[in-house]
Amino acid sequence: MTFRIFSTVALIFLSATVGFAQTGKVTNFNLENGLQVVVIEDHRAPIVINMVWYKVGSADEPPGKSGIAHFLEHLMFKGTDTLKPGDFSDIVTRNGGVDNAFTSHDYTGYFQNVAVDRLPLMMQLEADRMRNLVLTEEEVIPERNVVLEERNSRVDNDPGSLFHEQRRAALYLNHPYSKPVIGWRHEIAQLSLQEALDFYDTYYAPNNAIAIVAGDVLPQEVLELAKQFFGPLAPSDNIPPRVRPQEPPHHAPIHLTFEDARIKQPALVRNYLSINRKPGDQKEAAAAMFLGELLGGSGISSVLGRELQLNRKVATYTSAWQSGLSYDPDGFGLYAMPAPGVSLEELEAAVDEVLAGFLKNGIDTDHLTRLKKQAAAQQIYSQDNLNQVARRYGQALTSGLTIADVQAWPDILQSVEKEEIMAVAARILKPSNSVTGWQMPPKSEVSQ
Amino acid sequence: MIRMLFIFIVLIIHALPLQAQIKIQEVTSPGGIKAWLVEEHSIPFIALHTGFRGGASLDPADKLGATNLMMALLEEGTGDMDAAAFLRAAEELAADFTFSARRDSLTVSARVLTSNAPEALGLLKRAITEPAFNPAAFERVRQQVLSNLNSEQSDPDAIARKTLNRIAYGTHPYGRPTDGTLETVSALTPEDLRAAHQAGLSRDHLVVGVVGDVTADELGPMLDALLGELPEAGAELPEKTEFGAPGGTEVVELDTPQSVAIWAQKGIDRHHPEFMATYVMMHILGGGGFGSRLTEEVREKRGLTYGVYSYLAALDHSSFAGGGVSSANDRIGEAIEVIRDEWAKMATGGITAEELETAQQYLTGSYPLRFDSNSKIARTLVGMQLDKLPIDYVNTRNDKVNALTLEQVSRAARKLLDPEGLQFVVVGKPVGVTATD
């Protein structure tokens, strides 16, 4: 198994290594220049996912430059000292690779899925563009237009996304999570080549990055490749401390009404400030996750669905969720679509009654037991999707957690008690902590 | 230095044989149900996917949306179990079931733990063989479907898709919306769903793909227990039909900042000898993201869009070659012009040797990536059977791609691509784009 994966090509780069293959095993290395290297083994198929994650996202952008992290993500597919624009994707394509990238509030990531014998080449490409990007105006201007069209497709053409953006801006009084990842349109339109390069020079460096290699590989082999390709890269000496402005206490509930002729179906969405997983301290976030599942994780078997859809029949859909991994505390959300003839005002009153009842009456033990069984099964099912496994580690490590935190999470979930969930519920579900949004057609078009 | 290394690696790699290394067994149950199985014992669960030919296309013209609503109700109660009880039982077993209705097929998929697979599949069997269709659940789920249909009235992608289908296929089932309309869904009854259930979920339409922690010997009885009681025969499948759009441009006004344009022309049958050459040609034109001609011209050079694509749709009873793009209202006209030009250029000029080589390297090299998880493999096994491909297709497919010559692919472009026959549908407030009569 271990040698089969390495063609003659790979052997050029590798010193021979001997080891025992073990699916599911996670190994961590740190290079001298600060690069963290994480290897996740999965020996079911001779393929590999090569990822590089940078600990920088939209929440790290300078004021007035929203969208620069995402814009740079696009520009990373242009040329380097040694590659012409377009060569990067051309090489990946010619090697049967599927590649893409993603930007979030807290991270920017790049990946290629390829046959395992192409791994050295992919790591070489990622190492090259970590420090050697070359940009010219000729590529930057059309790409900025591409991003503006991306914003059109993702946000401006979709009233639901537009409203999401407005609610986040209202929810965060001080934290940069208030800004959309893709950026505000007027700021994207002004982003310059030099600003992108400055951002790149500061943040794209081995001491601000994590290389994750997942698939049919052995840790020692990956370490040797990482040393060869990433080892010579110089660290950045001007990465600012990752301290974002934090939220002050909120004292007034916020209510937003969004009318748009493209909205045909009224709905209620509420966002609360919530908590996040912290290194060595994930219990409350685990309780918050169960709170989301209990209230609205699975339709009519959840509290909101049972009460609002089955019993009172005032809603057509309901859901609730605790947001995923984040570096700073992010949100908790509720969604309800009114049944025909029910106004958003009536629906909101019903939602509030159900939440008050939940806070008073507490948790049905059988319900929590079922959710824990599902969480345990999820540990088995989630091994099937290597992309998801790799992404989970990438998100956790760029959110300030450690590998040990990721591995402790399943046991922490199983250990959460009812009382802990209720304590977290009382903290999160406070009106002063929330933004409640009504989305609806313009009033003249509402017919009840 | 680095550039040289790249070239060196690319050359070597081209010579390596690349195969999806999966071993597919055909299993026939004691009761005569056939399934394709890939054993994978390293994770203790089973992905079991089924497909039923026919799909939403089996809906009678006055019952549009019956099949879609029927499939949505399979998880909403069976026998004397109501919807909540069924859901709780599935949660107890930590089993995931998904039911979906597509144009040409229905799919029922399950992800179950090895440790309780018989109980979990027993529950699924009750859902698919004795659905309750009880009135309360029926009304509740119908309302959900209606609210989706309602929202789609201002969704540019949905409007474009439905409009193009109607223009291309008229009264054939392919011309109708698979989820029905506000009118037809409002008029459905639980009886209509019972009829759709009998018509759609039958053994003569069935194919099965299984991947995971189960042996061929164990699987046979499992298949009989799960699927053995389905009716022997379902409804007749629809007639074959030609893509019938006249060519031209239809504009649907919608007040939104970015226009969505989709287009199509006649295609080629999945089993036509030139299908693979045509598929590769369409990939070079507008498939696979970066490097395709459409992406280079419309996105990379001109920055007119975030995404542009073309593809070959081989439906069970027809086929077309289509594509899509989204651009700001004042730029969509230019995008459409460039796309028409590229369509014409490919039709007359064919492709280059370098394009063919790059496409072959990508399509063969990336093929194994489709087999990287149990669930994906199970889905692929069902798709291959619905497409009536042989069981060894996985191992011969790359050879077929590599055997294509420049002349074959350029000829496929000449024969298929018809810039005059392109039917565009544009949704938005496009500037400078006018509808043809």
Coordinates of C-alpha atoms in Angstrom, one line a residue, chain A residues 4 7 9 12-13 44 46-47 74 78 82-84 87 89-91 93-98 113-115 117-118 121 124-125 128 142-143 145-146 149-150 152-154 156-157 262 264-265 298 300-301 309-310 316-317 337 340 370 373-374 377-378 380-381 383-384 387, chain B residues 2-3 5-6 8-10 12-13 16 18 21 40 42-45 76 83-84 87-88 91-92 94-95 111-113 140 143-144 147-148 150-151 154 156 255-258 290 299-300 303-306 326-328 331 354 357-358 361-362 365-366 369 372-375:
Chain A
R4 CA 2.3 1.6 -4.6
S7 CA 5.5 6.5 -9.0
V9 CA 8.1 10.8 -10.4
I12 CA 12.7 11.7 -7.4
F13 CA 11.7 14.0 -4.6
R44 CA -9.2 3.7 0.5
P46 CA -5.0 6.4 -4.5
I47 CA -6.0 10.1 -4.3
H74 CA -9.1 35.3 -7.2
K78 CA -2.6 34.6 -11.9
T82 CA 8.1 31.6 -13.0
L83 CA 4.5 31.0 -14.2
K84 CA 2.5 33.0 -16.6
D87 CA -0.4 28.4 -16.1
S89 CA -4.8 26.1 -13.6
D90 CA -3.5 24.7 -16.8
I91 CA -1.0 22.6 -15.0
T93 CA -6.0 20.6 -15.3
R94 CA -3.3 18.7 -17.3
N95 CA -2.7 16.6 -14.3
G96 CA -6.4 15.6 -13.9
G97 CA -6.7 17.8 -10.9
V98 CA -9.8 19.6 -9.6
N113 CA -7.9 17.1 -5.6
V114 CA -5.5 14.9 -7.6
A115 CA -4.2 11.4 -8.1
D117 CA 1.3 10.7 -7.5
R118 CA 0.8 14.3 -8.4
L121 CA 3.8 19.0 -8.1
Q124 CA 5.4 22.9 -5.4
L125 CA 2.7 25.0 -7.0
D128 CA 5.5 28.9 -5.4
P142 CA -10.9 42.2 -15.5
E143 CA -10.7 40.1 -12.4
N145 CA -15.2 42.9 -12.8
V146 CA -15.4 39.2 -12.3
E149 CA -20.3 39.9 -11.2
E150 CA -19.8 37.3 -8.5
N152 CA -24.2 40.2 -8.5
S153 CA -24.8 36.5 -8.7
R154 CA -24.4 35.7 -5.0
D156 CA -27.6 41.5 -5.5
N157 CA -29.6 39.1 -7.5
R262 CA -38.6 39.8 -5.8
K264 CA -42.8 36.2 -3.0
Q265 CA -42.7 34.4 0.2
S298 CA -34.7 18.5 12.1
I300 CA -41.1 18.6 12.9
S301 CA -39.2 16.5 15.4
Q309 CA -45.8 23.5 12.3
L310 CA -47.7 20.5 13.8
T316 CA -44.7 26.1 6.9
Y317 CA -41.0 25.7 7.6
M337 CA -42.0 30.8 7.2
P340 CA -50.9 31.1 4.6
R370 CA -31.6 10.8 20.0
K373 CA -26.9 9.0 19.1
Q374 CA -26.9 10.9 15.8
A377 CA -23.1 8.1 14.2
Q378 CA -21.9 11.3 12.5
I380 CA -18.7 7.3 11.5
Y381 CA -20.5 8.8 8.5
Q383 CA -15.1 9.7 7.7
D384 CA -16.6 8.9 4.3
N387 CA -12.9 16.8 1.7
Chain B
I2 CA 10.8 25.7 -11.5
R3 CA 9.2 26.0 -15.0
L5 CA 10.5 21.0 -13.5
F6 CA 6.9 21.4 -14.2
F8 CA 9.3 17.4 -16.9
I9 CA 6.6 16.2 -14.5
V10 CA 3.8 16.8 -16.9
I12 CA 6.2 11.7 -17.3
I13 CA 2.8 11.7 -15.9
L16 CA 1.1 6.6 -16.5
L18 CA -4.8 5.9 -14.6
Q21 CA -9.4 1.2 -8.9
E40 CA -15.6 -1.3 1.5
S42 CA -13.0 0.2 6.5
I43 CA -15.8 2.3 7.7
P44 CA -18.8 0.6 9.5
F45 CA -21.6 1.9 7.4
E76 CA -43.9 11.7 6.5
A83 CA -44.7 11.8 10.4
A84 CA -43.2 12.7 13.8
L87 CA -38.7 10.8 12.0
R88 CA -38.0 9.9 15.6
E91 CA -33.2 9.4 14.4
E92 CA -33.1 6.6 17.0
A94 CA -29.1 7.3 13.2
A95 CA -30.1 6.5 9.7
R111 CA -26.9 5.7 4.8
V112 CA -27.1 3.2 7.6
L113 CA -24.8 1.9 10.3
R140 CA -48.4 20.4 5.4
Q143 CA -47.9 23.9 1.5
Q144 CA -44.1 23.6 1.5
S147 CA -44.2 28.1 -1.1
N148 CA -41.2 26.9 -3.2
N150 CA -44.2 30.7 -5.2
S151 CA -40.6 31.8 -4.5
S154 CA -39.1 35.6 -9.1
P156 CA -34.2 34.1 -12.5
D255 CA -36.5 43.7 -12.2
T256 CA -33.1 42.5 -11.0
P257 CA -29.5 43.9 -11.5
Q258 CA -28.0 40.8 -13.2
F290 CA -10.7 27.4 -16.2
R299 CA -14.6 35.7 -18.0
E300 CA -10.8 35.8 -18.1
G303 CA -14.4 40.0 -17.0
L304 CA -18.1 39.8 -18.1
T305 CA -19.2 37.1 -15.7
Y306 CA -18.3 35.0 -12.6
S326 CA -25.0 35.6 -15.8
S327 CA -23.9 39.2 -16.4
A328 CA -25.0 42.7 -15.3
R331 CA -23.2 43.6 -20.1
E354 CA -3.2 20.9 -27.7
E357 CA -4.5 16.6 -25.3
T358 CA -5.3 18.9 -22.3
Q361 CA -5.4 14.6 -19.6
Y362 CA -8.0 16.3 -17.4
G365 CA -6.9 12.1 -14.7
S366 CA -9.9 13.5 -12.8
L369 CA -11.8 11.5 -8.2
D372 CA -13.5 9.0 -3.5
S373 CA -16.3 8.3 -1.1
N374 CA -18.8 5.4 -0.5
S375 CA -21.8 7.7 -1.1

